[in-house]
Short mmCIF file of C-alpha atoms in Angstrom, two decimals:
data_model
loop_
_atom_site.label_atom_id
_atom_site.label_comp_id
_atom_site.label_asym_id
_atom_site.label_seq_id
_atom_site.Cartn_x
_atom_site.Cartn_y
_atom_site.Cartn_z
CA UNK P 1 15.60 -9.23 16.39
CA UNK P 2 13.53 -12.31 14.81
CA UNK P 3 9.82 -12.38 15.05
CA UNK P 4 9.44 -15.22 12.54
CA UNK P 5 11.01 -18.01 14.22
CA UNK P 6 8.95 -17.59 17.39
CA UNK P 7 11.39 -15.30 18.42
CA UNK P 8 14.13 -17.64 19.82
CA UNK P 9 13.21 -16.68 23.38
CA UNK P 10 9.15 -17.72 22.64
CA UNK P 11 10.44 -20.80 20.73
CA UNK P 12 12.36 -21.77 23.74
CA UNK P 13 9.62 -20.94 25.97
CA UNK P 14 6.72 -22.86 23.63
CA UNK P 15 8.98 -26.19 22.99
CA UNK P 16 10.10 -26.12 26.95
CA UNK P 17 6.27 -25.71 27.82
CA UNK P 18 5.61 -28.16 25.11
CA UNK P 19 8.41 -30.90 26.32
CA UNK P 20 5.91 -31.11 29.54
CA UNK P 21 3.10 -31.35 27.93
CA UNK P 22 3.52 -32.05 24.04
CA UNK P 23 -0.31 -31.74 23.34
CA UNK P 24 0.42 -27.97 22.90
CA UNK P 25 2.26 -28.09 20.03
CA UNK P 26 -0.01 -30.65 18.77
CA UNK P 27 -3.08 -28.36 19.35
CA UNK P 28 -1.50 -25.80 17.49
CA UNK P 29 -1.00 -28.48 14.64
CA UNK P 30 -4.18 -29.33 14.53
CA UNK P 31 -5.77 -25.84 14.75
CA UNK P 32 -3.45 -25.48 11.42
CA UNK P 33 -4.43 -28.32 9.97
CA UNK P 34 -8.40 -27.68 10.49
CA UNK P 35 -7.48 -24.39 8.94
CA UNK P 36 -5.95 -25.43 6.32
CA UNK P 37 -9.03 -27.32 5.64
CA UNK P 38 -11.29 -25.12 5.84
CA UNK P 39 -9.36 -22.68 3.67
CA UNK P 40 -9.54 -25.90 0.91
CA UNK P 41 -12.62 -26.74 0.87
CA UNK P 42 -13.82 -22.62 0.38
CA UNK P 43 -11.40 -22.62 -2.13
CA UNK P 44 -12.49 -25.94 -3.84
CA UNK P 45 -16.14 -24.24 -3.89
CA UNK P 46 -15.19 -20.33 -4.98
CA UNK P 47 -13.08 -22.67 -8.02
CA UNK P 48 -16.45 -24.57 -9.18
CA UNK P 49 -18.36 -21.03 -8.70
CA UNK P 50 -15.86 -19.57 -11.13
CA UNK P 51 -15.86 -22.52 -13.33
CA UNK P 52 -19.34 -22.32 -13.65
CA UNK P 53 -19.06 -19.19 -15.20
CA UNK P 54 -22.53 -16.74 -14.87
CA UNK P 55 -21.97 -13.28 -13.23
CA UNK P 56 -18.21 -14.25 -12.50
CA UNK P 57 -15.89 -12.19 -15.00
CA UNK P 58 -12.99 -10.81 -14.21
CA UNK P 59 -12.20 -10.29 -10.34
CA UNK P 60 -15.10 -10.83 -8.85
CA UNK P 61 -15.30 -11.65 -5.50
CA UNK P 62 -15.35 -15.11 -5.65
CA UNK P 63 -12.83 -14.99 -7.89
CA UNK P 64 -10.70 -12.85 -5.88
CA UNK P 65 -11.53 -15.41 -3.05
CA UNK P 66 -10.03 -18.24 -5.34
CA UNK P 67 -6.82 -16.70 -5.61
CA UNK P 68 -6.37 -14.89 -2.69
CA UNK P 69 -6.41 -18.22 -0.65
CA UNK P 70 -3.47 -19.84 -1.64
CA UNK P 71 -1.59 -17.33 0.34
CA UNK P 72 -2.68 -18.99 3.77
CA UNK P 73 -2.81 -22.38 1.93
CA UNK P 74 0.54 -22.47 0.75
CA UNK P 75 2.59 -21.94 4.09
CA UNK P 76 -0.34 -24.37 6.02
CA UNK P 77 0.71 -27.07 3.62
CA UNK P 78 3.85 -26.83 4.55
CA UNK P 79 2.94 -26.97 7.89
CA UNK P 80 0.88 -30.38 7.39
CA UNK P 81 3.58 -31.46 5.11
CA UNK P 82 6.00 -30.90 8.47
CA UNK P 83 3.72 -32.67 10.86
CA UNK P 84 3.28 -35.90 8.88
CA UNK P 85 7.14 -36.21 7.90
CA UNK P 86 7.48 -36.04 11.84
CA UNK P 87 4.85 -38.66 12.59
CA UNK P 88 6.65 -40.75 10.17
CA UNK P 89 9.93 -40.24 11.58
CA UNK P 90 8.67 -40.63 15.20
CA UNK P 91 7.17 -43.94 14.22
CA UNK P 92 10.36 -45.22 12.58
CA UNK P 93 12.48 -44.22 14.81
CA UNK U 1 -9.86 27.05 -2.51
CA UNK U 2 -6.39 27.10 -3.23
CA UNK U 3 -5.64 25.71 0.07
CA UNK U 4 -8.29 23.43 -0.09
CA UNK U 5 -6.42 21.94 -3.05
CA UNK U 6 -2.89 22.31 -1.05
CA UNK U 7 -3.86 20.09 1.87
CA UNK U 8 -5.80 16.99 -0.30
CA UNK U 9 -2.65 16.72 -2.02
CA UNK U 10 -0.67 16.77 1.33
CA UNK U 11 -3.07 14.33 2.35
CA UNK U 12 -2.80 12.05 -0.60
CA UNK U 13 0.92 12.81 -0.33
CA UNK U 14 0.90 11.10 3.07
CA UNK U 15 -1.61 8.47 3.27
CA UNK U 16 -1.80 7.81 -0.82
CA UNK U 17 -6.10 7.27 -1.75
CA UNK U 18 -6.70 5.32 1.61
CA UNK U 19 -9.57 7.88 3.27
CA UNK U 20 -10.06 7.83 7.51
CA UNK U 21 -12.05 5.21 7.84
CA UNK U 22 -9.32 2.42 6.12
CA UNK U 23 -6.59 4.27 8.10
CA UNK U 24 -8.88 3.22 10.94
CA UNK U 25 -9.46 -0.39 9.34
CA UNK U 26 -5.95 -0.90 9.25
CA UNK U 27 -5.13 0.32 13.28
CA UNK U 28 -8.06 -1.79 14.15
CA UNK U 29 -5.82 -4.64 11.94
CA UNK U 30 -3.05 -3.68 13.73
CA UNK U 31 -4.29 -3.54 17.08
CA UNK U 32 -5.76 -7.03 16.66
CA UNK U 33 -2.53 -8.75 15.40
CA UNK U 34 -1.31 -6.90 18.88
CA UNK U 35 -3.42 -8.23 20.71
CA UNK U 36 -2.65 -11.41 19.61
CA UNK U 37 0.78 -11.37 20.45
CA UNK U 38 0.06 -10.04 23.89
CA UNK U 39 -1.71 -13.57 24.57
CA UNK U 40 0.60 -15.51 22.78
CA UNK U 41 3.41 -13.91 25.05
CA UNK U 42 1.47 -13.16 28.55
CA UNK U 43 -1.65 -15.45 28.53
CA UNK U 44 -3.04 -18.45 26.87
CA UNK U 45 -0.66 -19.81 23.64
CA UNK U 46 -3.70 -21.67 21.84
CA UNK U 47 -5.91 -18.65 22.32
CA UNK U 48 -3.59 -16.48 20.68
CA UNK U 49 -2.54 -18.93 17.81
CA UNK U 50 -6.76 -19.19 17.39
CA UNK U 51 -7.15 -15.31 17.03
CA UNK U 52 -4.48 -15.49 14.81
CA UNK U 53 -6.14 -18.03 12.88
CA UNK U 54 -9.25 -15.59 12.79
CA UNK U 55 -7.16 -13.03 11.95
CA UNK U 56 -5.73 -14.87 8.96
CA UNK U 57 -9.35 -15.69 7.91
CA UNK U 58 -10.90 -11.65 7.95
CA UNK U 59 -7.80 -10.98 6.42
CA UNK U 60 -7.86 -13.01 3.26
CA UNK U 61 -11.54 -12.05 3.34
CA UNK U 62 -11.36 -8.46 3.79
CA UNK U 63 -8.26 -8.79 0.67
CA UNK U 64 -10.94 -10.53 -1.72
CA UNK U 65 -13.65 -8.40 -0.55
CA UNK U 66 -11.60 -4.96 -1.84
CA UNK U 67 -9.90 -6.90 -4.62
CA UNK U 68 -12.29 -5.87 -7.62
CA UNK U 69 -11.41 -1.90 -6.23
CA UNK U 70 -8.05 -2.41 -6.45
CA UNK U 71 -6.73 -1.83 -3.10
CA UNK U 72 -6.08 -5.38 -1.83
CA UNK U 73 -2.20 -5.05 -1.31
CA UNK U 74 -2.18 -4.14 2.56
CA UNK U 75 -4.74 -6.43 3.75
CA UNK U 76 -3.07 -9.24 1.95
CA UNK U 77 0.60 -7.97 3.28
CA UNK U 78 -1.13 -7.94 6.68
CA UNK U 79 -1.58 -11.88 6.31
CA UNK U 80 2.17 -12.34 6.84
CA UNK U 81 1.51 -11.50 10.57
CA UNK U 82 -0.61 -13.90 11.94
CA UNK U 83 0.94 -16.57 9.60
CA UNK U 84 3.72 -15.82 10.94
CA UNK U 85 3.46 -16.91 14.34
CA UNK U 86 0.67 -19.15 12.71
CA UNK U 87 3.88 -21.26 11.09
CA UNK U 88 6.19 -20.49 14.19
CA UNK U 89 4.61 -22.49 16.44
CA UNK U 90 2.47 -25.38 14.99
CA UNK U 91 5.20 -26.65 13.90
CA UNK U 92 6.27 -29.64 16.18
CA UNK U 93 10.07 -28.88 16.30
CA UNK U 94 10.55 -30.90 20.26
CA UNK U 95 13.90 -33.15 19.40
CA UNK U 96 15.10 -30.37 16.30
CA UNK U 97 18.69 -28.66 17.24
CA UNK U 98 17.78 -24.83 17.23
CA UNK U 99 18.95 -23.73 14.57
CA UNK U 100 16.84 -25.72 12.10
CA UNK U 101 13.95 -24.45 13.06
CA UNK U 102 15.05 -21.12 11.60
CA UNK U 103 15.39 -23.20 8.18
CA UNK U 104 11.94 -25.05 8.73
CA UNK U 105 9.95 -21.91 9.61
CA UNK U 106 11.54 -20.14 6.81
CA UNK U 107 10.63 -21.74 4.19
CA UNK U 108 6.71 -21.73 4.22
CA UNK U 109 6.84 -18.27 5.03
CA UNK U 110 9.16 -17.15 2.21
CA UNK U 111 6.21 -19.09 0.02
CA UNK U 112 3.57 -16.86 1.69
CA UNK U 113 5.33 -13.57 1.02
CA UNK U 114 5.96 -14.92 -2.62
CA UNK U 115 2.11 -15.41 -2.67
CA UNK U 116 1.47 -12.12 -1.68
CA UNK U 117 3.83 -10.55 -3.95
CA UNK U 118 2.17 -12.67 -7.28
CA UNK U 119 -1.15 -11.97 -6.08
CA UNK U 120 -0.22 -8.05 -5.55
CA UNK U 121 1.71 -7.98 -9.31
CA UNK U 122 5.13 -6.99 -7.67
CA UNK U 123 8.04 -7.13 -9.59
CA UNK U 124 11.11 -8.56 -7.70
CA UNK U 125 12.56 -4.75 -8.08
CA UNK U 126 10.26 -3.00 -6.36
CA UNK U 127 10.23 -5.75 -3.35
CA UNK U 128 13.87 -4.73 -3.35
CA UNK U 129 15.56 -7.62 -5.09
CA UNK U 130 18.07 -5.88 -7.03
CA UNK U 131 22.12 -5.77 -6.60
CA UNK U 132 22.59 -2.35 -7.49
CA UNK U 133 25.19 0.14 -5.05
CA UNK U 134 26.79 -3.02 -3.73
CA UNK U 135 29.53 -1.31 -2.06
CA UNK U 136 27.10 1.29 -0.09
CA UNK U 137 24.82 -2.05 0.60
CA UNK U 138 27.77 -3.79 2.11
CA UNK U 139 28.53 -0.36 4.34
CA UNK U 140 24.96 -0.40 5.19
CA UNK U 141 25.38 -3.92 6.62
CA UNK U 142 27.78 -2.91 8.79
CA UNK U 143 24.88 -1.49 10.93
CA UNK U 144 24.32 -4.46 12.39
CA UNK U 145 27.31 -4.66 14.78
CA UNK U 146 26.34 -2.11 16.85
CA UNK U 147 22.60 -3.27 16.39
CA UNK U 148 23.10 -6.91 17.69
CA UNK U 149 25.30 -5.35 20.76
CA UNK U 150 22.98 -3.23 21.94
CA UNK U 151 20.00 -6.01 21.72
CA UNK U 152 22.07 -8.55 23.17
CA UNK U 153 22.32 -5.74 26.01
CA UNK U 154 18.63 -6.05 26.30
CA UNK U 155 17.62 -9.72 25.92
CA UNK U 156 21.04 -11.64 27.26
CA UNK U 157 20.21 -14.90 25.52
CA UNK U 158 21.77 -17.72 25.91
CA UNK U 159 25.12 -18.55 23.18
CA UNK U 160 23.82 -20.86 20.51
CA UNK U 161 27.07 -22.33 19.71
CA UNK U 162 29.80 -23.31 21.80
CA UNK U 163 32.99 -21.91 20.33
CA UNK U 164 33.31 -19.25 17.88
CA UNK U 165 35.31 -21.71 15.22
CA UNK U 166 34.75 -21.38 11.90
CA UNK U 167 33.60 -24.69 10.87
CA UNK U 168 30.96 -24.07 13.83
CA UNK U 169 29.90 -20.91 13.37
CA UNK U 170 29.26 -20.53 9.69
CA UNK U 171 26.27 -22.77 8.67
CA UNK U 172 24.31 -20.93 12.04
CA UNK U 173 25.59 -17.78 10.18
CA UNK U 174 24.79 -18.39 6.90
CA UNK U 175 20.75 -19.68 8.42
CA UNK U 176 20.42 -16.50 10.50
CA UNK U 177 21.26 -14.30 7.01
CA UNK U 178 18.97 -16.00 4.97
CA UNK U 179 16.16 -17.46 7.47
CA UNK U 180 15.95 -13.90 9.42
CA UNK U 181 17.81 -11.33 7.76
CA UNK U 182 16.75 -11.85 4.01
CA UNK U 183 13.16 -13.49 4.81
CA UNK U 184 12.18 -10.98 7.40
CA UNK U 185 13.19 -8.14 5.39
CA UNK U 186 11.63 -9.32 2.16
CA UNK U 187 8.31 -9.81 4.23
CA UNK U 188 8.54 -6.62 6.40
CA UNK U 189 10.23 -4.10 4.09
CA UNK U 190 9.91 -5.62 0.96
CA UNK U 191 6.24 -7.28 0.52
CA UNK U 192 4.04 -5.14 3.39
CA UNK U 193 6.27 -1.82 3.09
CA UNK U 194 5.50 -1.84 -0.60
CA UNK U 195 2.23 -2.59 -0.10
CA UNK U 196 1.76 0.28 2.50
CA UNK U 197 3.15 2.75 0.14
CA UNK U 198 0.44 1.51 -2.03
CA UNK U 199 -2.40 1.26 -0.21
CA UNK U 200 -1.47 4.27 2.46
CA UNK U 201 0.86 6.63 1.04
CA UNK U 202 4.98 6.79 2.37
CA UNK U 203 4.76 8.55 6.04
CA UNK U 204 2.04 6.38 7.24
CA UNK U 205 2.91 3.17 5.75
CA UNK U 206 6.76 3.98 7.40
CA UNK U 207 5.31 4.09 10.71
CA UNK U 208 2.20 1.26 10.36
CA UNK U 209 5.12 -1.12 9.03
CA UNK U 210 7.41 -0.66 12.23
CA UNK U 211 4.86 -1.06 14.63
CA UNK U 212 3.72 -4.38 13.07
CA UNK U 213 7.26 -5.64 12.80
CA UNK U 214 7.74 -4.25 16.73
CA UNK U 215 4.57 -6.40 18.33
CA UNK U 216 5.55 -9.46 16.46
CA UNK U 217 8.95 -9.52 19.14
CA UNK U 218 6.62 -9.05 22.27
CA UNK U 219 6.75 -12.43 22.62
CA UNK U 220 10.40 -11.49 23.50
CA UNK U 221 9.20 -10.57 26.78
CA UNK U 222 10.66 -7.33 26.95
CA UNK U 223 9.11 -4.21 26.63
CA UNK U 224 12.24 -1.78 25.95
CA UNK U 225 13.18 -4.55 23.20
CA UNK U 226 10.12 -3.81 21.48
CA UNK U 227 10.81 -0.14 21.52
CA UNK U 228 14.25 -0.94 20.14
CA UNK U 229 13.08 -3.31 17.96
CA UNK U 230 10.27 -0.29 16.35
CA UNK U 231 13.08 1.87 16.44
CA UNK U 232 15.05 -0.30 13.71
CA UNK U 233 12.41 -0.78 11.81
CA UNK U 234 12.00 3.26 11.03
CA UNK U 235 15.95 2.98 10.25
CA UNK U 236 15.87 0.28 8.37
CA UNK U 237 12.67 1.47 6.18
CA UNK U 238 13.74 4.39 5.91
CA UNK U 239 17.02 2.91 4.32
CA UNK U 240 14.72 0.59 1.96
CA UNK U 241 13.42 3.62 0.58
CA UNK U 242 16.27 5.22 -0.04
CA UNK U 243 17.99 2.84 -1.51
CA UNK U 244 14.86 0.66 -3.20
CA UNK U 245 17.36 -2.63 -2.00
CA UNK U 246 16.30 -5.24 0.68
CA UNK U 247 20.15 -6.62 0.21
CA UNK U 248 21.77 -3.94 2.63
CA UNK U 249 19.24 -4.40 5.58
CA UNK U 250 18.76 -8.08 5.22
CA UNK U 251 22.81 -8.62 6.07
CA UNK U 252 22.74 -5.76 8.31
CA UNK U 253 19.60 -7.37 9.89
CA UNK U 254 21.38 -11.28 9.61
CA UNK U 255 24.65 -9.71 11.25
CA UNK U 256 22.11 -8.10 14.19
CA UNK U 257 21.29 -11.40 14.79
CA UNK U 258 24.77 -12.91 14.21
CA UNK U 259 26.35 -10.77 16.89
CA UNK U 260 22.98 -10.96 19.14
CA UNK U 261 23.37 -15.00 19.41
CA UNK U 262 26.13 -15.98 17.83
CA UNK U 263 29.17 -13.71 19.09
CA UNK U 264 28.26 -11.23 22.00
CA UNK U 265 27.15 -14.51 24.38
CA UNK U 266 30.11 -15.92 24.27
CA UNK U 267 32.27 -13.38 24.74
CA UNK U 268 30.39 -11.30 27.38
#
């Protein structure tokens, strides 16, 4: 009864698919990655738009935008965070 | 008139302020994150990890959009789904012994469900984090012997650990209490089932919770595992609500998962 860890059996299945052909996992990364982007850079701009001040007071939508974000930024940086510790490791190793 | 009156309050009483069409919002949610899973499990993995990515995205959206009305809580719970298998598997874990990646997974998505519960204004008591009735929390753990039997029945995995020695068997222990047992049942129970109770009202949010909790195992592969799977979630809700304490359910869900990997494969 796990559904976060890819629920063993998926995990299993997704890394064995994955140890034949590794770009799926790093597909997935990247999709993640791009995402997390994207959800950075909207961020970055709904932070100037409440900076600037005008019609935003209180929680607007933009500023609702601004701080409803970091809850799929957060995990996704961990996530990039993950990936490049790995890249180092794998070219250490 | 009267009984005009009678059945909006029954109505509020079971699906709190939400009106039809944000029940129907939610289902469509729901049958989204669904179908998600379904290609995850049965089709293409990158298509369903980029509708979960979507997902995420109307999500978040749809949460700031309602935000200045006040009923954010659900849509921003209902993150915790796609990140979930979001997290789960872009992570490059190839060369990681198993039982890490219950420790690497964990940890982003106990900072998402922290998110959610700042940006919803939950206090840690009413996500469940409180140590009161210890003793019956402990009994209620006991649940999960029975629990992990009867899934192992289902899903016959494979052991994870080669002997059942203690200095083998505890740190796997320990991971699958904290990692699965206390994370999923702070997420499920104590972040979205609060937030359904909010947003929805107590009978609906009971059943929407399950059935998201249910589809995130079809990538088990097996369909009467999902029903089981839904089945525990009503039980173990219903036992969060009763006793307003994610500490009973998250050991009775770690020692489901303890018995399910750790001891039923080795000794059946």
């Amino acid at each position: 009864m796990i559904s976060t860890v890819t629920t063993t059996t998926t995990t299993t299945t997704t890394v064995t698919t994955t140890a034949g052909s590794s770009s799926l996992v790093s597909d997935i990364g990247l999709l993640a990655v791009i995402s997390l982007i994207i959800l950075l850079v909207i961020k970055e701009l709904a932070g100037a738009a409440v900076d600037s001040g005008g019609e935003l007071q209180g929680y607007s939508t933009v500023a609702a935008v601004d701080r409803v974000l970091n809850v799929g930024i957060v995990p996704l940086l961990f996530v990039f965070g993950f990936i490049v510790i790995q890249k180092i490791v794998t070219i250490l190793a | 008139m009267r009984r005009t009156t009678e059945l909006k309050n029954d109505w509020q009483r079971l699906f709190g302020q939400a009106g039809n069409r944000a029940l129907i919002v939610y289902w469509l949610y729901g049958l989204a994150i669904t179908a998600a899973e379904i290609i995850v499990a049965y089709g293409s993995v990158k298509t369903g990890i980029i509708l979960h990515i979507l997902l995420l995205g109307a999500l978040l959206a749809h949460s700031a959009w309602v935000f200045h009305r006040g009923v954010p809580w659900l849509f921003l719970a209902l993150t915790l789904a796609p990140l979930t298998r979001i997290l789960s598997l872009s992570m490059p874990l190839g060369g990681i012994p198993p039982v890490y990646w219950y420790v690497a997974i964990s940890a982003p998505l106990f900072a998402a469900a922290a998110g959610v519960m700042r940006v919803a204004g939950f206090a840690p008591g009413e996500v469940g984090f409180t140590l009161r009735n210890l003793p019956v929390q402990f009994l209620i753990a006991l649940i999960g012997l029975p629990l992990g039997f009867i899934e192992f029945i289902i899903l016959k995995p494979r052991p994870m650990v080669t002997s059942l020695a203690p200095a083998e068997i505890w740190f796997p222990a320990l991971v699958f209490i904290v990692c699965t047992g206390l994370l999923e049942e702070f997420v499920f129970r104590g972040v979205m089932y609060r937030a359904a109770l909010k947003a929805v009202g107590d009978k609906f949010a009971l059943v929407y919770v399950s059935c998201i909790f249910a589809v995130l195992h079809i990538t088990h592969l097996s369909l009467w595992d999902v029903v089981f799977v839904f089945a525990v979630a009503l039980l173990f809700t219903k036992i969060f609500a009763w006793q307003k304490s994610i500490v009973g359910v998250s050991l009775a869900h770690g020692l489901t998962n303890i018995t399910l990997y750790l001891i039923c494969p080795l000794i059946f």
